[in-house]
Amino acid sequence: MKLMEYEAKSVFAENGIPVPRGVVIRSPAELAAKFRDLPREFVLKAQVEVGGRGKAGGIVMADQASGERMAAELFGRTIKGVPVHEILAEEKLSITHEYYASIAIDRATKCALILFTEEGGVDIETLARERPEAVRKGALPVLMNRIPPFMERNLLGKAPREIGLVLQKLYQVFLRKDAMLAEINPLVSTPQGVFAADAKLIIDDNALKRQGITQNRDLSEREREAEKHGFSYVELSGSIGVIGNGAGLTMATLDLIGFYGGKAANFLDVGGGADQERVMHAVRLVAGVPTVKVIIVNLLGGITRCDDVARGIIEAGVRQTIIVRLAGTNEAEGKALLAEQGYRMLDSMEEAVRAAVEVAK
Ligand code: GDP
Ligand code: MN
Protein backbone atom coordinates (compact mmCIF):
# COMPACT_ATOMS: atom_id res chain seq x y z
CA MET A 1 0.00 0.00 0.00
CA LYS A 2 1.35 3.35 -1.03
CA LEU A 3 0.89 6.02 1.61
CA MET A 4 0.05 9.59 0.76
CA GLU A 5 2.90 12.05 1.14
CA TYR A 6 1.47 13.50 4.36
CA GLU A 7 0.97 10.02 5.84
CA ALA A 8 4.52 9.06 4.96
CA LYS A 9 5.80 12.31 6.44
CA SER A 10 3.99 11.67 9.68
CA VAL A 11 5.69 8.24 9.86
CA PHE A 12 9.02 9.92 9.12
CA ALA A 13 8.46 12.51 11.83
CA GLU A 14 7.59 9.82 14.39
CA ASN A 15 10.94 8.25 13.59
CA GLY A 16 12.96 11.42 13.97
CA ILE A 17 13.29 12.51 10.35
CA PRO A 18 12.74 16.29 10.16
CA VAL A 19 9.83 17.31 7.89
CA PRO A 20 8.59 20.82 7.06
CA ARG A 21 5.89 22.35 9.24
CA GLY A 22 2.53 21.89 7.54
CA VAL A 23 -1.13 20.88 7.60
CA VAL A 24 -3.48 18.87 5.42
CA ILE A 25 -6.48 20.82 4.14
CA ARG A 26 -9.63 19.64 2.40
CA SER A 27 -10.95 23.07 1.42
CA PRO A 28 -9.36 26.50 0.76
CA ALA A 29 -10.93 27.95 3.91
CA GLU A 30 -9.15 25.39 6.05
CA LEU A 31 -5.82 26.97 5.15
CA ALA A 32 -6.18 29.93 7.50
CA ALA A 33 -8.24 27.93 9.98
CA LYS A 34 -5.79 25.05 10.41
CA PHE A 35 -2.39 26.57 9.68
CA ARG A 36 -1.55 28.47 12.86
CA ASP A 37 1.21 31.07 12.38
CA LEU A 38 0.70 30.80 8.65
CA PRO A 39 4.16 31.32 7.20
CA ARG A 40 4.77 34.23 4.85
CA GLU A 41 5.50 31.85 2.01
CA PHE A 42 4.36 28.26 1.68
CA VAL A 43 4.02 25.39 -0.76
CA LEU A 44 0.69 23.80 -1.67
CA LYS A 45 1.10 20.16 -2.61
CA ALA A 46 -1.73 18.12 -4.12
CA GLN A 47 -2.05 14.78 -2.35
CA VAL A 48 -2.52 12.52 -5.33
CA GLU A 49 -0.89 9.20 -6.05
CA VAL A 50 0.80 10.07 -9.32
CA GLY A 51 4.47 10.28 -10.20
CA GLY A 52 5.96 13.54 -11.47
CA ARG A 53 3.32 15.51 -9.64
CA GLY A 54 5.37 18.70 -9.58
CA LYS A 55 5.79 18.80 -13.34
CA ALA A 56 2.09 17.97 -13.82
CA GLY A 57 1.06 21.12 -11.93
CA GLY A 58 0.46 19.53 -8.52
CA ILE A 59 2.83 21.80 -6.62
CA VAL A 60 2.16 25.51 -6.23
CA MET A 61 4.09 28.20 -4.39
CA ALA A 62 1.94 30.73 -2.55
CA ASP A 63 2.07 33.44 0.06
CA GLN A 64 -0.34 34.80 2.66
CA ALA A 65 -2.11 37.07 0.18
CA SER A 66 -2.56 34.50 -2.57
CA GLY A 67 -2.83 31.32 -0.48
CA GLU A 68 -6.56 30.76 -0.41
CA ARG A 69 -7.02 31.61 -4.08
CA MET A 70 -4.13 29.34 -5.12
CA ALA A 71 -5.53 26.53 -2.97
CA ALA A 72 -8.96 26.92 -4.59
CA GLU A 73 -7.31 26.74 -7.99
CA LEU A 74 -5.36 23.61 -7.08
CA PHE A 75 -8.51 21.94 -5.69
CA GLY A 76 -10.15 22.61 -9.06
CA ARG A 77 -7.38 20.89 -11.01
CA THR A 78 -6.89 17.29 -11.97
CA ILE A 79 -3.32 16.01 -11.87
CA LYS A 80 -2.79 13.46 -14.63
CA GLY A 81 -6.53 12.79 -14.47
CA VAL A 82 -6.71 12.49 -10.68
CA PRO A 83 -8.92 15.01 -8.83
CA VAL A 84 -7.41 16.86 -5.86
CA HIS A 85 -9.29 16.25 -2.60
CA GLU A 86 -6.48 16.97 -0.16
CA ILE A 87 -3.65 19.47 -0.16
CA LEU A 88 -0.59 19.48 2.05
CA ALA A 89 0.26 23.09 2.85
CA GLU A 90 3.83 23.46 4.05
CA GLU A 91 6.17 26.20 5.05
CA LYS A 92 8.38 27.00 2.09
CA LEU A 93 11.96 25.92 2.59
CA SER A 94 14.99 27.89 1.39
CA ILE A 95 16.67 25.00 -0.31
CA THR A 96 20.44 25.17 -0.71
CA HIS A 97 20.94 21.59 -1.89
CA GLU A 98 18.76 18.66 -2.96
CA TYR A 99 19.76 15.04 -2.30
CA TYR A 100 18.04 11.80 -3.12
CA ALA A 101 17.79 8.82 -0.77
CA SER A 102 15.85 5.62 -1.12
CA ILE A 103 15.75 2.15 0.32
CA ALA A 104 13.98 -0.62 -1.53
CA ILE A 105 13.71 -4.40 -1.41
CA ASP A 106 15.95 -6.02 -3.97
CA ARG A 107 14.41 -9.41 -4.66
CA ALA A 108 17.42 -10.78 -6.50
CA THR A 109 19.90 -10.29 -3.66
CA LYS A 110 17.27 -10.43 -0.88
CA CYS A 111 18.79 -7.23 0.43
CA ALA A 112 17.74 -3.71 1.19
CA LEU A 113 19.08 -1.71 -1.72
CA ILE A 114 20.08 1.78 -0.65
CA LEU A 115 20.43 4.46 -3.32
CA PHE A 116 21.87 7.88 -2.65
CA THR A 117 22.87 10.76 -4.84
CA GLU A 118 24.00 14.30 -4.22
CA GLU A 119 22.03 15.30 -7.31
CA GLY A 120 18.51 14.88 -5.99
CA GLY A 121 15.28 16.61 -6.90
CA VAL A 122 15.40 15.34 -10.45
CA ASP A 123 13.90 12.20 -11.90
CA ILE A 124 16.11 9.43 -10.51
CA GLU A 125 15.51 7.03 -13.42
CA THR A 126 16.80 9.62 -15.87
CA LEU A 127 19.85 10.37 -13.74
CA ALA A 128 20.62 6.66 -13.32
CA ARG A 129 20.44 6.23 -17.09
CA GLU A 130 22.40 9.29 -18.11
CA ARG A 131 24.98 9.51 -15.32
CA PRO A 132 24.96 6.20 -13.46
CA GLU A 133 28.19 7.12 -11.63
CA ALA A 134 26.29 9.89 -9.80
CA VAL A 135 24.03 7.35 -8.08
CA ARG A 136 25.72 5.40 -5.31
CA LYS A 137 24.42 2.04 -4.11
CA GLY A 138 24.67 -0.15 -1.07
CA ALA A 139 23.10 -3.57 -0.55
CA LEU A 140 22.38 -4.54 3.01
CA PRO A 141 20.98 -7.82 4.37
CA VAL A 142 17.92 -6.78 6.35
CA LEU A 143 19.21 -8.69 9.37
CA MET A 144 21.48 -5.70 9.92
CA ASN A 145 19.83 -3.28 12.30
CA ARG A 146 21.67 -0.24 10.98
CA ILE A 147 23.69 0.87 8.00
CA PRO A 148 27.34 0.09 8.81
CA PRO A 149 29.59 3.17 9.04
CA PHE A 150 31.74 2.25 6.01
CA MET A 151 28.66 1.90 3.83
CA GLU A 152 27.20 5.14 5.13
CA ARG A 153 30.43 6.98 4.26
CA ASN A 154 30.56 5.42 0.80
CA LEU A 155 26.99 6.38 0.08
CA LEU A 156 27.24 9.94 1.37
CA GLY A 157 30.32 11.16 -0.50
CA LYS A 158 30.60 14.85 0.31
CA ALA A 159 27.14 15.13 1.84
CA PRO A 160 27.14 16.37 5.45
CA ARG A 161 26.81 14.21 8.53
CA GLU A 162 23.16 15.27 9.18
CA ILE A 163 22.21 13.70 5.87
CA GLY A 164 23.81 10.46 7.07
CA LEU A 165 21.66 10.61 10.20
CA VAL A 166 18.54 10.92 8.07
CA LEU A 167 19.68 7.96 5.97
CA GLN A 168 20.04 5.86 9.13
CA LYS A 169 16.58 6.90 10.29
CA LEU A 170 15.14 6.13 6.89
CA TYR A 171 16.55 2.62 7.24
CA GLN A 172 14.82 2.31 10.62
CA VAL A 173 11.52 3.35 9.03
CA PHE A 174 12.11 0.83 6.27
CA LEU A 175 12.61 -2.00 8.77
CA ARG A 176 9.91 -1.04 11.26
CA LYS A 177 7.23 -0.45 8.65
CA ASP A 178 7.91 -3.54 6.50
CA ALA A 179 8.41 -1.18 3.58
CA MET A 180 8.92 -2.18 -0.03
CA LEU A 181 10.19 1.34 -0.65
CA ALA A 182 11.09 4.31 1.53
CA GLU A 183 12.19 7.31 -0.49
CA ILE A 184 13.04 10.96 0.08
CA ASN A 185 13.33 13.04 -3.08
CA PRO A 186 14.38 15.68 -2.46
CA LEU A 187 16.09 15.40 0.87
CA VAL A 188 17.15 19.03 1.30
CA SER A 189 19.68 21.19 3.08
CA THR A 190 18.46 24.59 4.26
CA PRO A 191 19.88 27.23 6.62
CA GLN A 192 17.47 25.76 9.21
CA GLY A 193 18.82 22.23 8.81
CA VAL A 194 17.97 19.21 6.70
CA PHE A 195 14.39 18.17 5.83
CA ALA A 196 12.53 15.50 3.93
CA ALA A 197 10.81 17.82 1.43
CA ASP A 198 8.98 14.91 -0.18
CA ALA A 199 8.19 11.44 1.14
CA LYS A 200 7.25 8.15 -0.40
CA LEU A 201 6.50 5.03 1.56
CA ILE A 202 5.13 1.79 0.18
CA ILE A 203 4.24 -0.83 2.74
CA ASP A 204 4.21 -4.51 1.84
CA ASP A 205 0.54 -5.51 1.56
CA ASN A 206 1.34 -8.78 3.31
CA ALA A 207 2.41 -6.80 6.38
CA LEU A 208 -0.65 -4.56 6.69
CA LYS A 209 -2.28 -6.68 9.36
CA ARG A 210 0.92 -6.88 11.41
CA GLN A 211 1.28 -3.13 10.99
CA GLY A 212 -2.24 -2.62 12.31
CA ILE A 213 -3.22 -0.81 9.11
CA THR A 214 -6.70 -1.07 7.70
CA GLN A 215 -7.04 0.23 4.16
CA ASN A 216 -8.10 3.80 4.70
CA ARG A 217 -10.78 3.70 2.03
CA ASP A 218 -14.37 4.52 2.94
CA LEU A 219 -16.61 1.79 1.63
CA SER A 220 -19.81 2.93 -0.04
CA GLU A 221 -23.04 1.33 1.10
CA ARG A 222 -23.08 -0.84 -2.02
CA GLU A 223 -19.49 -1.92 -1.43
CA ARG A 224 -20.39 -2.99 2.09
CA GLU A 225 -23.41 -4.86 0.74
CA ALA A 226 -21.19 -6.60 -1.84
CA GLU A 227 -18.73 -7.57 0.86
CA LYS A 228 -21.57 -9.08 2.89
CA HIS A 229 -22.49 -11.35 -0.02
CA GLY A 230 -18.85 -12.20 -0.74
CA PHE A 231 -18.82 -10.59 -4.18
CA SER A 232 -15.67 -9.04 -5.60
CA TYR A 233 -17.04 -5.63 -6.40
CA VAL A 234 -15.51 -2.42 -7.66
CA GLU A 235 -17.52 0.60 -8.60
CA LEU A 236 -16.56 2.46 -11.78
CA SER A 237 -18.18 5.41 -13.48
CA GLY A 238 -19.94 4.16 -16.64
CA SER A 239 -23.51 3.14 -17.40
CA ILE A 240 -23.16 -0.58 -18.17
CA GLY A 241 -23.56 -2.85 -15.16
CA VAL A 242 -21.43 -5.98 -15.28
CA ILE A 243 -21.97 -9.30 -13.57
CA GLY A 244 -19.71 -12.24 -14.27
CA ASN A 245 -18.35 -15.32 -12.54
CA GLY A 246 -14.62 -15.62 -12.14
CA ALA A 247 -12.30 -12.63 -12.16
CA GLY A 248 -10.97 -13.53 -15.61
CA LEU A 249 -14.33 -13.69 -17.34
CA THR A 250 -15.52 -10.54 -15.60
CA MET A 251 -12.36 -8.63 -16.55
CA ALA A 252 -12.65 -9.89 -20.12
CA THR A 253 -16.22 -8.52 -20.19
CA LEU A 254 -14.96 -5.16 -18.97
CA ASP A 255 -12.22 -5.14 -21.60
CA LEU A 256 -14.72 -5.88 -24.36
CA ILE A 257 -16.99 -3.09 -23.17
CA GLY A 258 -14.06 -0.71 -23.50
CA PHE A 259 -13.15 -2.19 -26.87
CA TYR A 260 -16.65 -1.52 -28.24
CA GLY A 261 -16.62 2.04 -26.93
CA GLY A 262 -18.77 1.59 -23.83
CA LYS A 263 -18.11 2.33 -20.18
CA ALA A 264 -18.61 -0.15 -17.38
CA ALA A 265 -20.39 0.95 -14.22
CA ASN A 266 -18.78 -1.72 -12.08
CA PHE A 267 -16.91 -4.97 -11.77
CA LEU A 268 -18.86 -7.70 -10.01
CA ASP A 269 -17.63 -11.26 -9.76
CA VAL A 270 -20.29 -13.41 -8.07
CA GLY A 271 -17.69 -16.08 -7.40
CA GLY A 272 -17.92 -19.83 -7.83
CA GLY A 273 -21.06 -21.89 -7.36
CA ALA A 274 -23.46 -18.96 -7.51
CA ASP A 275 -27.02 -19.97 -6.78
CA GLN A 276 -30.37 -18.31 -7.46
CA GLU A 277 -30.20 -16.09 -4.39
CA ARG A 278 -26.67 -14.84 -4.99
CA VAL A 279 -27.51 -13.99 -8.59
CA MET A 280 -30.62 -12.14 -7.46
CA HIS A 281 -28.61 -10.09 -4.93
CA ALA A 282 -25.95 -9.35 -7.54
CA VAL A 283 -28.49 -8.11 -10.09
CA ARG A 284 -30.31 -5.94 -7.55
CA LEU A 285 -27.03 -4.51 -6.28
CA VAL A 286 -25.85 -3.46 -9.73
CA ALA A 287 -29.31 -2.20 -10.70
CA GLY A 288 -29.15 0.05 -7.63
CA VAL A 289 -26.24 2.04 -9.06
CA PRO A 290 -27.95 5.25 -10.25
CA THR A 291 -25.96 5.54 -13.49
CA VAL A 292 -26.71 1.99 -14.70
CA LYS A 293 -28.84 1.90 -17.86
CA VAL A 294 -28.24 -1.69 -18.89
CA ILE A 295 -26.81 -4.78 -17.23
CA ILE A 296 -24.83 -7.52 -18.87
CA VAL A 297 -24.84 -10.87 -17.11
CA ASN A 298 -22.05 -13.05 -18.42
CA LEU A 299 -21.99 -16.35 -16.58
CA LEU A 300 -20.42 -19.67 -17.25
CA GLY A 301 -22.19 -22.66 -15.78
CA GLY A 302 -20.01 -25.23 -14.07
CA ILE A 303 -21.01 -25.90 -10.52
CA THR A 304 -23.21 -22.87 -11.12
CA ARG A 305 -26.36 -24.00 -12.92
CA CYS A 306 -27.74 -21.83 -15.66
CA ASP A 307 -31.35 -22.51 -14.63
CA ASP A 308 -30.54 -21.19 -11.12
CA VAL A 309 -28.99 -18.13 -12.70
CA ALA A 310 -32.09 -17.57 -14.83
CA ARG A 311 -34.37 -17.81 -11.78
CA GLY A 312 -32.16 -15.36 -9.91
CA ILE A 313 -32.32 -12.83 -12.75
CA ILE A 314 -36.08 -13.17 -13.02
CA GLU A 315 -36.59 -12.95 -9.26
CA ALA A 316 -34.50 -9.75 -9.08
CA GLY A 317 -37.13 -8.08 -11.28
CA VAL A 318 -35.20 -4.88 -11.98
CA ARG A 319 -36.27 -2.08 -14.32
CA GLN A 320 -33.14 -1.93 -16.48
CA THR A 321 -32.59 -3.93 -19.65
CA ILE A 322 -30.63 -7.08 -18.93
CA ILE A 323 -28.61 -8.80 -21.60
CA VAL A 324 -27.69 -12.35 -20.80
CA ARG A 325 -24.97 -14.60 -22.01
CA LEU A 326 -25.18 -18.03 -20.43
CA ALA A 327 -23.25 -21.17 -21.26
CA GLY A 328 -22.63 -24.49 -19.54
CA THR A 329 -24.50 -26.64 -17.06
CA ASN A 330 -28.29 -26.68 -17.63
CA GLU A 331 -27.93 -24.05 -20.33
CA ALA A 332 -31.06 -25.12 -22.23
CA GLU A 333 -33.26 -25.01 -19.12
CA GLY A 334 -31.94 -21.60 -18.13
CA LYS A 335 -32.45 -20.16 -21.57
CA ALA A 336 -35.97 -21.51 -21.77
CA LEU A 337 -36.91 -19.82 -18.50
CA LEU A 338 -35.48 -16.48 -19.62
CA ALA A 339 -37.05 -16.74 -23.08
CA GLU A 340 -40.48 -17.18 -21.49
CA GLN A 341 -40.00 -13.84 -19.73
CA GLY A 342 -38.75 -12.10 -22.84
CA TYR A 343 -35.11 -11.58 -21.78
CA ARG A 344 -32.56 -10.86 -24.45
CA MET A 345 -29.91 -13.55 -24.75
CA LEU A 346 -26.86 -13.80 -26.94
CA ASP A 347 -24.53 -16.76 -27.22
CA SER A 348 -21.38 -14.92 -28.07
CA MET A 349 -19.77 -12.71 -25.51
CA GLU A 350 -18.77 -10.16 -28.17
CA GLU A 351 -22.35 -9.84 -29.41
CA ALA A 352 -23.74 -9.60 -25.90
CA VAL A 353 -21.32 -6.81 -25.04
CA ARG A 354 -22.02 -4.99 -28.29
CA ALA A 355 -25.74 -5.15 -27.61
CA ALA A 356 -25.21 -3.72 -24.12
CA VAL A 357 -23.05 -0.89 -25.46
CA GLU A 358 -25.78 -0.14 -28.00
CA VAL A 359 -28.51 0.06 -25.33
CA ALA A 360 -26.31 2.30 -23.15
CA LYS A 361 -25.98 4.89 -25.92
P1 GDP B 1 7.09 15.56 -6.83
O1 GDP B 1 7.11 16.28 -8.12
O2 GDP B 1 5.79 14.86 -6.62
O3 GDP B 1 8.25 14.66 -6.64
O4 GDP B 1 7.12 16.68 -5.68
P2 GDP B 1 8.26 17.17 -4.67
O5 GDP B 1 7.64 17.32 -3.34
O6 GDP B 1 9.48 16.34 -4.75
O7 GDP B 1 8.58 18.65 -5.19
C1 GDP B 1 9.13 18.86 -6.46
C2 GDP B 1 10.11 20.00 -6.41
O8 GDP B 1 9.49 21.17 -5.94
C3 GDP B 1 11.28 19.75 -5.48
O9 GDP B 1 12.31 18.99 -6.06
C4 GDP B 1 11.71 21.16 -5.15
O10 GDP B 1 12.59 21.65 -6.12
C5 GDP B 1 10.42 21.95 -5.21
N1 GDP B 1 9.95 22.18 -3.84
C6 GDP B 1 9.15 21.40 -3.08
N2 GDP B 1 8.98 21.91 -1.86
C7 GDP B 1 9.71 23.05 -1.83
C8 GDP B 1 9.97 24.07 -0.84
O11 GDP B 1 9.51 24.02 0.29
N3 GDP B 1 10.76 25.11 -1.21
C9 GDP B 1 11.31 25.21 -2.45
N4 GDP B 1 12.10 26.22 -2.73
N5 GDP B 1 11.10 24.27 -3.39
C10 GDP B 1 10.32 23.23 -3.09
MN1 MN C 1 9.61 14.26 -5.19
CSV table of N, CA and C in Angstrom, one decimal, residues 9 12-13 16-22 45 90-101 162-163 166 183-199:
chain,number,residue,atom,x,y,z
A,9,LYS,N,5.1,11.3,5.7
A,9,LYS,CA,5.8,12.3,6.4
A,9,LYS,C,5.5,12.2,7.9
A,12,PHE,N,7.6,9.4,9.1
A,12,PHE,CA,9.0,9.9,9.1
A,12,PHE,C,9.2,10.7,10.4
A,13,ALA,N,8.3,11.6,10.7
A,13,ALA,CA,8.5,12.5,11.8
A,13,ALA,C,8.5,11.7,13.1
A,16,GLY,N,11.9,10.5,13.8
A,16,GLY,CA,13.0,11.4,14.0
A,16,GLY,C,13.5,12.0,12.7
A,17,ILE,N,12.8,11.9,11.6
A,17,ILE,CA,13.3,12.5,10.3
A,17,ILE,C,12.6,13.9,10.3
A,18,PRO,N,13.4,15.0,10.2
A,18,PRO,CA,12.7,16.3,10.2
A,18,PRO,C,11.9,16.5,8.9
A,19,VAL,N,10.7,17.0,9.0
A,19,VAL,CA,9.8,17.3,7.9
A,19,VAL,C,9.4,18.8,8.1
A,20,PRO,N,9.0,19.4,6.9
A,20,PRO,CA,8.6,20.8,7.1
A,20,PRO,C,7.3,20.9,7.9
A,21,ARG,N,7.1,22.1,8.5
A,21,ARG,CA,5.9,22.4,9.2
A,21,ARG,C,4.7,22.5,8.2
A,22,GLY,N,3.6,21.8,8.5
A,22,GLY,CA,2.5,21.9,7.5
A,22,GLY,C,1.2,21.3,8.1
A,45,LYS,N,0.8,21.4,-1.9
A,45,LYS,CA,1.1,20.2,-2.6
A,45,LYS,C,-0.1,19.2,-2.7
A,90,GLU,N,2.6,23.5,3.3
A,90,GLU,CA,3.8,23.5,4.0
A,90,GLU,C,4.6,24.8,3.9
A,91,GLU,N,5.2,25.1,5.0
A,91,GLU,CA,6.2,26.2,5.1
A,91,GLU,C,7.2,26.0,3.9
A,92,LYS,N,7.4,27.1,3.2
A,92,LYS,CA,8.4,27.0,2.1
A,92,LYS,C,9.8,27.0,2.6
A,93,LEU,N,10.6,26.0,2.1
A,93,LEU,CA,12.0,25.9,2.6
A,93,LEU,C,12.9,26.7,1.7
A,94,SER,N,14.0,27.3,2.2
A,94,SER,CA,15.0,27.9,1.4
A,94,SER,C,16.0,26.8,1.1
A,95,ILE,N,15.8,26.2,0.0
A,95,ILE,CA,16.7,25.0,-0.3
A,95,ILE,C,18.0,25.4,-0.8
A,96,THR,N,19.1,24.9,-0.2
A,96,THR,CA,20.4,25.2,-0.7
A,96,THR,C,21.0,24.0,-1.5
A,97,HIS,N,20.5,22.8,-1.1
A,97,HIS,CA,20.9,21.6,-1.9
A,97,HIS,C,19.9,20.5,-1.8
A,98,GLU,N,19.7,19.8,-2.9
A,98,GLU,CA,18.8,18.7,-3.0
A,98,GLU,C,19.5,17.3,-3.1
A,99,TYR,N,19.2,16.4,-2.2
A,99,TYR,CA,19.8,15.0,-2.3
A,99,TYR,C,18.6,14.1,-2.6
A,100,TYR,N,19.0,12.9,-2.9
A,100,TYR,CA,18.0,11.8,-3.1
A,100,TYR,C,18.5,10.6,-2.3
A,101,ALA,N,17.5,10.0,-1.5
A,101,ALA,CA,17.8,8.8,-0.8
A,101,ALA,C,16.6,7.9,-0.9
A,162,GLU,N,24.6,15.3,8.9
A,162,GLU,CA,23.2,15.3,9.2
A,162,GLU,C,22.4,14.5,8.1
A,163,ILE,N,22.9,14.5,6.9
A,163,ILE,CA,22.2,13.7,5.9
A,163,ILE,C,22.4,12.2,6.2
A,166,VAL,N,19.8,11.1,8.7
A,166,VAL,CA,18.5,10.9,8.1
A,166,VAL,C,18.5,9.6,7.4
A,183,GLU,N,11.4,6.4,0.4
A,183,GLU,CA,12.2,7.3,-0.5
A,183,GLU,C,12.0,8.8,-0.1
A,184,ILE,N,13.1,9.5,-0.1
A,184,ILE,CA,13.0,11.0,0.1
A,184,ILE,C,13.7,11.7,-1.1
A,185,ASN,N,12.8,12.3,-1.9
A,185,ASN,CA,13.3,13.0,-3.1
A,185,ASN,C,12.5,14.3,-3.3
A,186,PRO,N,13.0,15.4,-3.0
A,186,PRO,CA,14.4,15.7,-2.5
A,186,PRO,C,14.5,15.7,-0.9
A,187,LEU,N,15.7,15.2,-0.5
A,187,LEU,CA,16.1,15.4,0.9
A,187,LEU,C,16.9,16.7,0.8
A,188,VAL,N,16.5,17.7,1.6
A,188,VAL,CA,17.2,19.0,1.3
A,188,VAL,C,17.9,19.6,2.5
A,189,SER,N,19.0,20.4,2.1
A,189,SER,CA,19.7,21.2,3.1
A,189,SER,C,19.1,22.6,3.0
A,190,THR,N,18.9,23.2,4.2
A,190,THR,CA,18.5,24.6,4.3
A,190,THR,C,19.3,25.3,5.4
A,191,PRO,N,19.2,26.6,5.5
A,191,PRO,CA,19.9,27.2,6.6
A,191,PRO,C,19.3,26.8,8.0
A,192,GLN,N,18.1,26.2,8.0
A,192,GLN,CA,17.5,25.8,9.2
A,192,GLN,C,17.8,24.3,9.5
A,193,GLY,N,18.5,23.6,8.6
A,193,GLY,CA,18.8,22.2,8.8
A,193,GLY,C,18.4,21.4,7.6
A,194,VAL,N,18.4,20.1,7.8
A,194,VAL,CA,18.0,19.2,6.7
A,194,VAL,C,16.5,18.8,6.9
A,195,PHE,N,15.8,18.6,5.8
A,195,PHE,CA,14.4,18.2,5.8
A,195,PHE,C,14.1,17.2,4.7
A,196,ALA,N,13.1,16.3,5.0
A,196,ALA,CA,12.5,15.5,3.9
A,196,ALA,C,11.5,16.4,3.3
A,197,ALA,N,11.8,16.9,2.1
A,197,ALA,CA,10.8,17.8,1.4
A,197,ALA,C,9.7,17.0,0.7
A,198,ASP,N,10.0,15.8,0.4
A,198,ASP,CA,9.0,14.9,-0.2
A,198,ASP,C,9.1,13.6,0.5
A,199,ALA,N,8.1,12.7,0.5
A,199,ALA,CA,8.2,11.4,1.1
A,199,ALA,C,7.4,10.4,0.4
